[in-house]
Short mmCIF file of C-alpha atoms in Angstrom, two decimals:
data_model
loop_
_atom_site.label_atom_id
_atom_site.label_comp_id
_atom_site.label_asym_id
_atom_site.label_seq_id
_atom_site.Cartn_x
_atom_site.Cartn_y
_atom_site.Cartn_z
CA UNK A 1 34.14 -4.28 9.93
CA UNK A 2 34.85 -4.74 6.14
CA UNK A 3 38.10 -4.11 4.60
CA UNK A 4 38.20 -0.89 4.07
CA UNK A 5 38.68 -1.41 0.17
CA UNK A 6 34.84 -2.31 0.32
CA UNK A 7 34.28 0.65 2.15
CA UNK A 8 35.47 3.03 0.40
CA UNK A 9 34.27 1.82 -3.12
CA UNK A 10 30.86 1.71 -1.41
CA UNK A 11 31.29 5.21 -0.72
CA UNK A 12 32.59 6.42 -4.05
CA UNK A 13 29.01 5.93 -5.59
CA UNK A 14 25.76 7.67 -5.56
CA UNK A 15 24.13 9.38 -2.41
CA UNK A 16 21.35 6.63 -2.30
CA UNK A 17 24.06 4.21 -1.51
CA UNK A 18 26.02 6.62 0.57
CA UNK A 19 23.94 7.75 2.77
CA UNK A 20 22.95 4.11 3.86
CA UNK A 21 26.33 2.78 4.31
CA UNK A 22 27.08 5.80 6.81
CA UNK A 23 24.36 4.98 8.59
CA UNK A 24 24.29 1.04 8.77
CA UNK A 25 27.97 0.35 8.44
CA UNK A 26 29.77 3.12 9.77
CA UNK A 27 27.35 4.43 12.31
CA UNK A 28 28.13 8.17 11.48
CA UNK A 29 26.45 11.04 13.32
CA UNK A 30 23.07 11.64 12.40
CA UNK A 31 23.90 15.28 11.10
CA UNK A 32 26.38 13.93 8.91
CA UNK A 33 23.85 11.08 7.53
CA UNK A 34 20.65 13.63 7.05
CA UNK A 35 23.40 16.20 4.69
CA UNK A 36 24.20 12.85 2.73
CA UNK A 37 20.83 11.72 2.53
CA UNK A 38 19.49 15.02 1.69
CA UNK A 39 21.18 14.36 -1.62
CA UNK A 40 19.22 11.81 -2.70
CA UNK A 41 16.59 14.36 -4.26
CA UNK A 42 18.89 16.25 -6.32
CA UNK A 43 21.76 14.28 -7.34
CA UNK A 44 22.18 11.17 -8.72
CA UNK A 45 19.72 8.13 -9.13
CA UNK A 46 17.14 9.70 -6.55
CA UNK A 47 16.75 13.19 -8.78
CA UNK A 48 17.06 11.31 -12.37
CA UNK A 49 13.60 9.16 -11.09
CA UNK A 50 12.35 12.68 -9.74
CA UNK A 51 12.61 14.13 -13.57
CA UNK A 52 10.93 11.51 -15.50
CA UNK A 53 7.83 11.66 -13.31
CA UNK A 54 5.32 13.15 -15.94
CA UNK A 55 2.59 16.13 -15.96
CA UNK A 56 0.06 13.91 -15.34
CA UNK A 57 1.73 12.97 -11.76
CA UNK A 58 2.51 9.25 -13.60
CA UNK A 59 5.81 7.40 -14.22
CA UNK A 60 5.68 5.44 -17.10
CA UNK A 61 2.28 6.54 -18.16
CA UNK A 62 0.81 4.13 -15.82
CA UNK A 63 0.10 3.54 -12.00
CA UNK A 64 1.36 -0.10 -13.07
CA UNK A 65 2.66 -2.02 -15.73
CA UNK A 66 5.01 -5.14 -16.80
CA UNK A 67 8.02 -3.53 -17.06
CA UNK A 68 9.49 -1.34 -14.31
CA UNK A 69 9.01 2.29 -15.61
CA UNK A 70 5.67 2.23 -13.65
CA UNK A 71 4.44 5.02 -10.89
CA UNK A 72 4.77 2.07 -8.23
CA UNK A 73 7.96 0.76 -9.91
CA UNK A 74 9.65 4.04 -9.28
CA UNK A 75 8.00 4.65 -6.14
CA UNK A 76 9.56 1.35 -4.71
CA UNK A 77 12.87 2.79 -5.93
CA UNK A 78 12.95 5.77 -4.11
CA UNK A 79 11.59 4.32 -1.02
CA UNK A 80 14.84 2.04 -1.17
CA UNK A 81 16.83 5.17 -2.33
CA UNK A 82 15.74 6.59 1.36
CA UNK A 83 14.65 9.88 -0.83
CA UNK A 84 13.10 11.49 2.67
CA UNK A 85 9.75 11.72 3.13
CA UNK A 86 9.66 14.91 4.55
CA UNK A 87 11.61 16.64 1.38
CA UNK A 88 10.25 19.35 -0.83
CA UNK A 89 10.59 17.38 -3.77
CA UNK A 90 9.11 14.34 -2.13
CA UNK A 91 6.27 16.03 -1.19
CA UNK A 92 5.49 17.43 -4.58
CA UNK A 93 5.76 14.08 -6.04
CA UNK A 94 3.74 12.77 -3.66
CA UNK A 95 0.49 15.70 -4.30
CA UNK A 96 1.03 14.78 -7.55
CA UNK A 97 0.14 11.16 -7.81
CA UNK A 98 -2.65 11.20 -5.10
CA UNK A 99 -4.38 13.69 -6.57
CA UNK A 100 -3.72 12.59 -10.68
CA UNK A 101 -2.85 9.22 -10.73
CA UNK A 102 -5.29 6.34 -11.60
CA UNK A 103 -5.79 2.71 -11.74
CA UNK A 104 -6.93 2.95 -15.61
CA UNK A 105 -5.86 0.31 -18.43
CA UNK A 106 -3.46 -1.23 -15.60
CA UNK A 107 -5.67 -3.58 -13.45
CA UNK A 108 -9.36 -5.02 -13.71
CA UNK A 109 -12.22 -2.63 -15.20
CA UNK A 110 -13.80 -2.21 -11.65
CA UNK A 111 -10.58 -0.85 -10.02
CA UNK A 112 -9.86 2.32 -13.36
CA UNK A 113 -11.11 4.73 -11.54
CA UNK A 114 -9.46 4.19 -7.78
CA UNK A 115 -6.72 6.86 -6.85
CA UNK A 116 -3.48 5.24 -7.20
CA UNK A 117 -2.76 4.98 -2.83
CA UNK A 118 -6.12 2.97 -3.27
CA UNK A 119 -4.48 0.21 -4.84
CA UNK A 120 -6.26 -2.63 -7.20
CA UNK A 121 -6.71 -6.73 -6.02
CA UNK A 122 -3.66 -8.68 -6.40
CA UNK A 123 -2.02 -8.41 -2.70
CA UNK A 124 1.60 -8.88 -4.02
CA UNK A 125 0.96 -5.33 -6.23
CA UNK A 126 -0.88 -3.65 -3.03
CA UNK A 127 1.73 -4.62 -0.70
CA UNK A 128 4.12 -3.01 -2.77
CA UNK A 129 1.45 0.55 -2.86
CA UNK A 130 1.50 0.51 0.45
CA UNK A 131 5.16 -0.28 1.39
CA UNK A 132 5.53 2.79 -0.74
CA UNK A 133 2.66 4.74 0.31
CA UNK A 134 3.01 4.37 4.10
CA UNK A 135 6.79 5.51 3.37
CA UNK A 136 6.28 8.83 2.23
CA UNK A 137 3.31 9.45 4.74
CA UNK A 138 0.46 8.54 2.12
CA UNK A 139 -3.30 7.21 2.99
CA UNK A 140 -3.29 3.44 2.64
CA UNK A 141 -5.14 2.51 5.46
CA UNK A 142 -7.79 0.84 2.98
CA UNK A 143 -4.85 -0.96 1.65
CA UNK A 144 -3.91 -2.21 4.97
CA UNK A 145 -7.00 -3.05 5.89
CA UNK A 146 -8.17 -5.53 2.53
CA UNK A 147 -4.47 -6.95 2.60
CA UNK A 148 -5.22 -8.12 6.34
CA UNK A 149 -8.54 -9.51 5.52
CA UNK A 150 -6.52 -12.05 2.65
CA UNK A 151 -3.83 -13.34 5.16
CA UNK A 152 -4.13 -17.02 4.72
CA UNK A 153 -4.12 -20.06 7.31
CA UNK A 154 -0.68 -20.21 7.06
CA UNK A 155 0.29 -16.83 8.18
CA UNK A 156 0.98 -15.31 4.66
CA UNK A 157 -0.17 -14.64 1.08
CA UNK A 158 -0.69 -15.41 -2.15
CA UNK A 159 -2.13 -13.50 -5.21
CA UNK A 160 -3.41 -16.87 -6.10
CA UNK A 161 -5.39 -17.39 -3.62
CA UNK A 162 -8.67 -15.92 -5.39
CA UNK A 163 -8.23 -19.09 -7.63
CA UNK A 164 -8.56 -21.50 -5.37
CA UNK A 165 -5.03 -21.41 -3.40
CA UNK A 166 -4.76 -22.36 0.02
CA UNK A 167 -1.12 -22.01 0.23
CA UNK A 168 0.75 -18.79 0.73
CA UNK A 169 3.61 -17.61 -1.81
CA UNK A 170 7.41 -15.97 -0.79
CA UNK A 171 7.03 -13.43 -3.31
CA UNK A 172 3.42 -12.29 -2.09
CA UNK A 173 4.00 -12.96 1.41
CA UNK A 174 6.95 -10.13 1.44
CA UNK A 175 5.77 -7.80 -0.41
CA UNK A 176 2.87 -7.86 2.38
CA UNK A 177 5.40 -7.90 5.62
CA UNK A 178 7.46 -4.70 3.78
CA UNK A 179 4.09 -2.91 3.76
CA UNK A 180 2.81 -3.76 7.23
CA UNK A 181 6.23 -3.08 8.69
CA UNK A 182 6.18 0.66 6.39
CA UNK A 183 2.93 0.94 8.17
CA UNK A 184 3.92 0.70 11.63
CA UNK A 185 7.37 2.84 11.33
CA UNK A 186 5.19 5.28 9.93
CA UNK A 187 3.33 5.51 13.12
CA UNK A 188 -0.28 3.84 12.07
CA UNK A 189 -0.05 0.56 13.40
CA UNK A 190 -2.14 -1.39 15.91
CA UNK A 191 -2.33 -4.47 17.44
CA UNK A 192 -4.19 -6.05 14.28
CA UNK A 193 -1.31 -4.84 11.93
CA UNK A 194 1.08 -6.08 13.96
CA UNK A 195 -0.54 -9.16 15.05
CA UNK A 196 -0.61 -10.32 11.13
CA UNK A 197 3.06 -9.48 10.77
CA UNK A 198 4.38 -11.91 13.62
CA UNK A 199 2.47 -14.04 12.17
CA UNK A 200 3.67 -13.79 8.76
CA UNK A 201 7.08 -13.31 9.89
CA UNK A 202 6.61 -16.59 11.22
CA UNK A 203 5.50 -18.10 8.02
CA UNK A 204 9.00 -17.47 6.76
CA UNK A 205 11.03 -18.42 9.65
CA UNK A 206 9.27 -21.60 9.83
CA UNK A 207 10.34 -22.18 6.49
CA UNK A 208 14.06 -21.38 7.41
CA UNK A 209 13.28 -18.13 4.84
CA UNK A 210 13.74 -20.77 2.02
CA UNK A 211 13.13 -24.65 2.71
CA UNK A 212 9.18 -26.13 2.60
CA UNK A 213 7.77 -27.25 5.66
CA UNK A 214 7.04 -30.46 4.91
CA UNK A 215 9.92 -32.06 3.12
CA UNK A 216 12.52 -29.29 4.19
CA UNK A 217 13.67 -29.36 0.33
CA UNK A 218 14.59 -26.13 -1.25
CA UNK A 219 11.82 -24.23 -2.53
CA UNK A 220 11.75 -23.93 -6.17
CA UNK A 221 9.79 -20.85 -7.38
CA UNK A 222 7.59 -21.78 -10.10
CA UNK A 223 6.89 -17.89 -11.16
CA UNK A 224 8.30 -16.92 -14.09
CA UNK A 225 11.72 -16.10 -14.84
CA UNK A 226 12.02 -18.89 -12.09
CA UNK A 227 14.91 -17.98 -10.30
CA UNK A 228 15.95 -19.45 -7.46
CA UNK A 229 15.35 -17.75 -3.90
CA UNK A 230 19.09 -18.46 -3.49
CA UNK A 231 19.96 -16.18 -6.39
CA UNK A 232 20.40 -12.25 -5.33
CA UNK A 233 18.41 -9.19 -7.39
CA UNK A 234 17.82 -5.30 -7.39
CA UNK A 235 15.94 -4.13 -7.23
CA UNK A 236 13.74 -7.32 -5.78
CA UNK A 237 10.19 -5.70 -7.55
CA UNK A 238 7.62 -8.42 -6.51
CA UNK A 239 10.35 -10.95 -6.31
CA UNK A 240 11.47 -12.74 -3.06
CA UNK A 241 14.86 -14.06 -2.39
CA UNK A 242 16.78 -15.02 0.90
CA UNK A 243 18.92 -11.38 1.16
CA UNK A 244 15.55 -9.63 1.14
CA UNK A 245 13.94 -11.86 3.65
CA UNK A 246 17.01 -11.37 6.25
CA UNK A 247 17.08 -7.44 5.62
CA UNK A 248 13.57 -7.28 6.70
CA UNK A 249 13.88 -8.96 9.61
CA UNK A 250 17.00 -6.64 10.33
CA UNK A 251 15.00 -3.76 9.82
CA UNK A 252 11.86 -5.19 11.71
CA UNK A 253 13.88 -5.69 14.45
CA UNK A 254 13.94 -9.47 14.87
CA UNK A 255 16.53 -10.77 17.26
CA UNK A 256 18.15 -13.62 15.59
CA UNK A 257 17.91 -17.28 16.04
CA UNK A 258 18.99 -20.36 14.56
CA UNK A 259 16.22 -20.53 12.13
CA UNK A 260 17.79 -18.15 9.95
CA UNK A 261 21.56 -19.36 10.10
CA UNK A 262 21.54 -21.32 7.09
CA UNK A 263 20.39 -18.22 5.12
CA UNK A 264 23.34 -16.13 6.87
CA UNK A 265 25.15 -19.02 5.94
CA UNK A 266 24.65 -18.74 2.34
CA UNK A 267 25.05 -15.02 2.41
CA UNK A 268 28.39 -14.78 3.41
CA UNK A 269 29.13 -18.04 1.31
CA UNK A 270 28.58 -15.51 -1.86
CA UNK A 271 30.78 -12.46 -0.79
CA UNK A 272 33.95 -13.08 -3.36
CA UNK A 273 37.33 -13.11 -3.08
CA UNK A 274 37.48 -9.22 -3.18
CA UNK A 275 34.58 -8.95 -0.14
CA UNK A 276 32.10 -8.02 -2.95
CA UNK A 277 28.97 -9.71 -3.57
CA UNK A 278 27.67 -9.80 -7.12
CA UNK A 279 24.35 -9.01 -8.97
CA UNK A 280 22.91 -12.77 -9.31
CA UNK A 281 19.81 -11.88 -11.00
CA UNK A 282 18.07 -9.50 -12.96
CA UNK A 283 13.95 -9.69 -13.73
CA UNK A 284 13.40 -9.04 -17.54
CA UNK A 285 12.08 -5.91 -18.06
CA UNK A 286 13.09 -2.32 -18.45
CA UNK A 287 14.45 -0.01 -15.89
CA UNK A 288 13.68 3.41 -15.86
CA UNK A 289 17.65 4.14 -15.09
CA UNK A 290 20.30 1.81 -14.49
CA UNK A 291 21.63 1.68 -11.21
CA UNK A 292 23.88 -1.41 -11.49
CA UNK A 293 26.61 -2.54 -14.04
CA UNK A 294 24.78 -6.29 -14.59
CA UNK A 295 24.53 -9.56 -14.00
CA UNK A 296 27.92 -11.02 -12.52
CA UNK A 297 29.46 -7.58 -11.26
CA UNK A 298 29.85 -6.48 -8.38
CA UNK A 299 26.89 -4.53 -7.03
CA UNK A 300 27.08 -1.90 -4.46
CA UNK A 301 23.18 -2.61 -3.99
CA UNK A 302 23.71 -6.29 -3.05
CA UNK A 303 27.61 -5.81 -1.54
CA UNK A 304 25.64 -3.23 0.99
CA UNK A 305 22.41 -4.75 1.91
CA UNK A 306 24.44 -7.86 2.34
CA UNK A 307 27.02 -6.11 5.18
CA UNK A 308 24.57 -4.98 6.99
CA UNK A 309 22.58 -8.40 7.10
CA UNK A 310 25.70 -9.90 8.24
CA UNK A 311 26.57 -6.75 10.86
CA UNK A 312 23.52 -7.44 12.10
CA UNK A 313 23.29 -10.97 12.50
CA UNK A 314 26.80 -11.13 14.19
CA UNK A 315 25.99 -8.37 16.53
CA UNK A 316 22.64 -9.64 18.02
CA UNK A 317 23.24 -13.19 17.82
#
């Protein structure tokens, strides 16, 4: 276990980040972790996103857009809040966008008038819909469906791929896996879904969830802000680093091998001297609300995600 110092300033935070450390790091009873979660929608971070959703069922304005006020901004946020599925509030949220929300002014001309759950063409943005969308028990099955009919050679994806690319990206690649894995926790896989996530899985664990598989050198990523996979963010948005490849293959289920113990490796190289880790990186942009105290301080986001990486690495390896 963590020192209990850890502990207990992960616990003296917001109910988003409570809930999960009961859970993941101190195994609590279930009763005790549904009361906490329950929380989420009206206290803290989870009910502040609730309250800037808008009349017309939109965050932001828009079902998308280049900062991270968006509809599927926000809905990405709760999802990693754990706001439950299954709560009043989610529910209303959820009526609202699928039956208001549009793809107008925010992707190309022939995808204005899909329904937001519908999602638009670049796979990195649908993956994220539909990570979102399966979560809170939404329609995406068309989603699913076009995202595994662009799965490259390789096992994974790439939003560049309708120009030519033959070579799947990090950052499209899990934004994909998080969907297809939503997908079949919600209940609505089958062997084709999960068929393309081994396989994609695969794509990353070839790669030892950073190095390229022909040289074994470091992958630079050449998107902009170009930060290095190394380098730890929340939230991650369409961005992929090494912390958010290991916590999906916690939550997938993966049993661990030696593939990924460089990665471990590097994780607990970057817990600090007072068994925090620190917010590494932060994509430019606005946030609807902040949830973090910056760049170089400790994060309870990153400090938590990373435990239970580790807790799980050390307990099934």
């Amino acid at each position: 276990m963590p020192k209990g110092s850890v502990i207990k300033w992960l616990l003296d935070s917001d109910p988003a980040i409570r809930w999960q450390v009961m859970q993941d790091l101190l195994c609590f009873p279930a009763e005790d972790v549904a009361a906490e979660r329950k929380r989420v929608a009206t206290e803290g971070f989870g009910a502040q996103l609730l309250a800037l959703q808008g009349t017309d069922g939109s965050w932001g304005g828009a079902a998308w857009n280049r900062g991270f006020t968006s509809t599927m901004h926000v809905l990405m946020m709760l999802r990693d809040f754990g706001l439950d599925p299954a709560s009043d509030p989610a529910q209303r949220a959820m009526d609202l966008v699928r039956e208001h929300v549009t793809w107008k002014g925010c992707g190309p001309p022939e995808c204005h008038d899909n329904p937001f759950f519908a999602g638009e063409v670049e796979p990195c943005i649908n993956g994220q819909v539909a990570a979102a969308g399966a979560y809170f028990g939404q329609d995406v099955r068309g989603l699913i469906d076009r995202l595994l009919g662009e799965q490259l050679p390789d096992g994974g994806w790439n939003c560049e791929a309708e120009n030519g690319s033959t070579r799947s990206s990090f950052n499209t690649t899990i934004c994909v896996l998080e969907a297809l894995l939503a997908y079949e926790q919600a209940g609505m896989g089958n062997i084709e879904v999960a068929r393309a996530r081994l396989f994609g899985q695969e794509y990353l664990l070839e790669r030892r969830l950073f190095r390229r598989l022909s040289t074994g050198e470091a992958i630079e990523d050449r998107k902009p802000p170009n930060i290095p996979f190394t380098r730890f963010a929340f939230p991650t948005w369409w961005r992929y680093d090494i912390l958010r490849g290991l916590d999906y293959l916690r939550r997938a289920g993966v049993t661990p091998d030696e593939r990924m113990a460089e990665a471990i490796e590097l994780v607990e190289s970057r817990r600090g001297a007072d068994g925090r880790w620190r917010l590494e990186a932060r994509l430019p942009g606005p946030m609807p609300i902040e949830i973090d105290e910056g760049v170089r301080r400790p994060s309870r986001w990153i400090t938590l995600r990373a435990l239970r990486v580790l807790d799980w690495y050390s307990a099934q390896s």
